[in-house]
Amino acid sequence: MIRIFAAVFALFGQIACADGLPAPEGPVILTVTGDITRTNGDGIAEFDREMLDNLAQRATTATTPWLEGPHTFSGPMGTAILDAVGAQGETIQVVALNDYSADVPVQDLRDFDVIFATAIDGEILTVRDKGPLFLIYPFDENPDLFNEVYFGRSVWQITQINVQN
C-alpha cells in the first residue's frame, strides 16, 4: 500500500513539474506570461511565496521617493524569476493590482541587479504596504538610477509579468 501511494505521489509530482516548473502549493502571488519556455499551467507560470523565496535572493538598502528615509528591500532577483520561467524576451511588462503597468528592459534586471521585493526591513510586504511584490532598483548603490525613468519602472503591488520580444 505504501509503495502504491509513493508511486502515485511521484507521478503527480512529475505531472506538476512536466514543463519544468513545480505547481504552487500556496496562494498564487505572481503570474508570468508571454515568451516563456517553462510553465506550470496552460502557457503560464504561477508562483506562490515559497517558490519565490526559493529563488536567488538579494537585499538592497535604498532611498525611494515613496517612503521616508532609506529602507532595506529584499526578495528574488529579477533575473532569477526570468531564468525560472525560461524567459526569451527583451522586455517585461510589469503589471500591478490596479492594472498600472510599466515596460522594463530585461537588460535592466541584468545590469542593475533589480529585485522583486517581497519584504521591507524584514517585514513581508502586504498590499497595503506596496506588496505583494515591489520592483526595486538599487538606487543608493547607483545614484544615476535616481530619476523619473527608473521611478516609472518601479511598479508596486505587482501580480503579473508579461515577457515580450
GROMACS .gro file of C-alpha atoms in nm:
model
  165
    1MET     CA    1   0.000   0.000   0.000
    2ILE     CA    2   0.279   0.242   0.089
    3ARG     CA    3   0.456   0.167  -0.240
    4ILE     CA    4   0.138   0.239  -0.436
    5PHE     CA    5   0.095   0.571  -0.251
    6ALA     CA    6   0.460   0.660  -0.316
    7ALA     CA    7   0.425   0.576  -0.686
    8VAL     CA    8   0.108   0.784  -0.720
    9PHE     CA    9   0.269   1.074  -0.531
   10ALA     CA   10   0.577   1.057  -0.756
   11LEU     CA   11   0.356   1.054  -1.067
   12PHE     CA   12   0.166   1.364  -0.953
   13GLY     CA   13   0.497   1.535  -0.874
   14GLN     CA   14   0.618   1.464  -1.227
   15ILE     CA   15   0.294   1.595  -1.375
   16ALA     CA   16   0.322   1.913  -1.166
   17CYS     CA   17   0.676   1.963  -1.298
   18ALA     CA   18   0.608   1.840  -1.653
   19ASP     CA   19   0.703   2.172  -1.806
   20GLY     CA   20   0.996   2.227  -1.570
   21LEU     CA   21   0.831   2.439  -1.302
   22PRO     CA   22   0.658   2.296  -0.995
   23ALA     CA   23   0.299   2.387  -0.924
   24PRO     CA   24   0.238   2.638  -0.645
   25GLU     CA   25   0.106   2.489  -0.323
   26GLY     CA   26   0.004   2.819  -0.160
   27PRO     CA   27  -0.184   3.123  -0.287
   28VAL     CA   28  -0.050   3.248  -0.620
   29ILE     CA   29   0.105   3.593  -0.585
   30LEU     CA   30   0.279   3.621  -0.925
   31THR     CA   31   0.180   3.504  -1.271
   32VAL     CA   32   0.430   3.517  -1.558
   33THR     CA   33   0.304   3.501  -1.917
   34GLY     CA   34   0.435   3.566  -2.265
   35ASP     CA   35   0.753   3.436  -2.423
   36ILE     CA   36   0.845   3.172  -2.164
   37THR     CA   37   0.952   2.810  -2.203
   38ARG     CA   38   0.885   2.670  -1.854
   39THR     CA   39   0.533   2.676  -1.721
   40ASN     CA   40   0.317   2.509  -1.460
   41GLY     CA   41  -0.017   2.593  -1.618
   42ASP     CA   42  -0.166   2.646  -1.960
   43GLY     CA   43   0.106   2.871  -2.105
   44ILE     CA   44   0.163   3.048  -1.774
   45ALA     CA   45   0.396   3.023  -1.478
   46GLU     CA   46   0.245   3.079  -1.136
   47PHE     CA   47   0.443   3.141  -0.818
   48ASP     CA   48   0.347   3.128  -0.454
   49ARG     CA   49   0.558   3.296  -0.185
   50GLU     CA   50   0.757   2.981  -0.109
   51MET     CA   51   0.852   2.937  -0.475
   52LEU     CA   52   0.971   3.299  -0.490
   53ASP     CA   53   1.161   3.256  -0.162
   54ASN     CA   54   1.345   2.958  -0.313
   55LEU     CA   55   1.489   3.169  -0.597
   56ALA     CA   56   1.819   3.359  -0.571
   57GLN     CA   57   1.761   3.647  -0.330
   58ARG     CA   58   1.915   3.988  -0.283
   59ALA     CA   59   1.876   4.270  -0.036
   60THR     CA   60   1.942   4.635  -0.109
   61THR     CA   61   1.912   4.941   0.108
   62ALA     CA   62   1.756   5.220  -0.092
   63THR     CA   63   1.608   5.562  -0.053
   64THR     CA   64   1.299   5.598  -0.271
   65PRO     CA   65   1.066   5.889  -0.346
   66TRP     CA   66   0.774   5.691  -0.200
   67LEU     CA   67   0.900   5.622   0.152
   68GLU     CA   68   1.076   5.840   0.403
   69GLY     CA   69   1.442   5.758   0.459
   70PRO     CA   70   1.638   5.451   0.349
   71HIS     CA   71   1.484   5.105   0.382
   72THR     CA   72   1.618   4.757   0.320
   73PHE     CA   73   1.425   4.575   0.048
   74SER     CA   74   1.470   4.202  -0.007
   75GLY     CA   75   1.332   3.945  -0.246
   76PRO     CA   76   1.409   3.740  -0.552
   77MET     CA   77   1.636   3.880  -0.817
   78GLY     CA   78   1.454   3.968  -1.136
   79THR     CA   79   1.695   3.753  -1.336
   80ALA     CA   80   1.615   3.454  -1.114
   81ILE     CA   81   1.244   3.484  -1.194
   82LEU     CA   82   1.316   3.512  -1.566
   83ASP     CA   83   1.556   3.218  -1.555
   84ALA     CA   84   1.299   3.006  -1.366
   85VAL     CA   85   1.045   3.051  -1.647
   86GLY     CA   86   1.292   3.033  -1.936
   87ALA     CA   87   1.209   3.389  -2.047
   88GLN     CA   88   1.305   3.462  -2.407
   89GLY     CA   89   1.202   3.826  -2.443
   90GLU     CA   90   1.388   4.155  -2.425
   91THR     CA   91   1.122   4.348  -2.233
   92ILE     CA   92   0.893   4.265  -1.946
   93GLN     CA   93   0.564   4.435  -1.886
   94VAL     CA   94   0.517   4.456  -1.510
   95VAL     CA   95   0.150   4.479  -1.407
   96ALA     CA   96   0.010   4.595  -1.073
   97LEU     CA   97  -0.316   4.507  -0.897
   98ASN     CA   98  -0.475   4.828  -1.026
   99ASP     CA   99  -0.367   4.747  -1.386
  100TYR     CA  100  -0.092   5.010  -1.384
  101SER     CA  101   0.194   4.871  -1.592
  102ALA     CA  102   0.543   4.962  -1.699
  103ASP     CA  103   0.774   4.819  -1.961
  104VAL     CA  104   1.113   4.726  -1.818
  105PRO     CA  105   1.407   4.624  -2.037
  106VAL     CA  106   1.535   4.279  -1.936
  107GLN     CA  107   1.883   4.429  -1.959
  108ASP     CA  108   1.798   4.647  -1.657
  109LEU     CA  109   1.749   4.333  -1.449
  110ARG     CA  110   2.092   4.209  -1.552
  111ASP     CA  111   2.282   4.539  -1.536
  112PHE     CA  112   2.144   4.665  -1.204
  113ASP     CA  113   2.056   4.351  -1.001
  114VAL     CA  114   1.692   4.460  -0.982
  115ILE     CA  115   1.482   4.273  -0.728
  116PHE     CA  116   1.114   4.198  -0.686
  117ALA     CA  117   1.097   4.285  -0.319
  118THR     CA  118   0.875   4.069  -0.101
  119ALA     CA  119   0.989   4.233   0.223
  120ILE     CA  120   1.090   4.571   0.354
  121ASP     CA  121   1.306   4.598   0.664
  122GLY     CA  122   1.246   4.228   0.724
  123GLU     CA  123   0.865   4.252   0.715
  124ILE     CA  124   0.664   4.079   0.442
  125LEU     CA  125   0.510   4.333   0.206
  126THR     CA  126   0.131   4.340   0.213
  127VAL     CA  127  -0.094   4.502  -0.044
  128ARG     CA  128  -0.133   4.795   0.195
  129ASP     CA  129   0.248   4.833   0.203
  130LYS     CA  130   0.306   4.814  -0.175
  131GLY     CA  131   0.312   4.432  -0.187
  132PRO     CA  132   0.295   4.153  -0.267
  133LEU     CA  133   0.589   4.247  -0.493
  134PHE     CA  134   0.766   4.579  -0.548
  135LEU     CA  135   1.023   4.618  -0.828
  136ILE     CA  136   1.324   4.789  -0.670
  137TYR     CA  137   1.634   4.927  -0.837
  138PRO     CA  138   1.945   4.972  -0.619
  139PHE     CA  139   1.903   5.350  -0.608
  140ASP     CA  140   2.157   5.411  -0.331
  141GLU     CA  141   2.419   5.183  -0.488
  142ASN     CA  142   2.384   5.356  -0.825
  143PRO     CA  143   2.273   5.721  -0.785
  144ASP     CA  144   2.234   5.754  -1.165
  145LEU     CA  145   1.917   5.544  -1.127
  146PHE     CA  146   1.750   5.803  -0.904
  147ASN     CA  147   1.541   5.966  -1.178
  148GLU     CA  148   1.194   5.959  -1.332
  149VAL     CA  149   1.280   5.688  -1.587
  150TYR     CA  150   1.357   5.429  -1.321
  151PHE     CA  151   1.092   5.557  -1.079
  152GLY     CA  152   0.833   5.487  -1.351
  153ARG     CA  153   0.959   5.130  -1.386
  154SER     CA  154   0.947   5.069  -1.010
  155VAL     CA  155   0.600   4.920  -1.002
  156TRP     CA  156   0.449   4.811  -0.669
  157GLN     CA  157   0.161   4.574  -0.594
  158ILE     CA  158   0.289   4.356  -0.877
  159THR     CA  159   0.083   4.049  -0.965
  160GLN     CA  160   0.188   3.978  -1.322
  161ILE     CA  161   0.488   3.988  -1.554
  162ASN     CA  162   0.441   3.955  -1.929
  163VAL     CA  163   0.761   3.867  -2.118
  164GLN     CA  164   0.772   4.036  -2.459
  165ASN     CA  165   1.012   4.050  -2.754
   0.00000   0.00000   0.00000
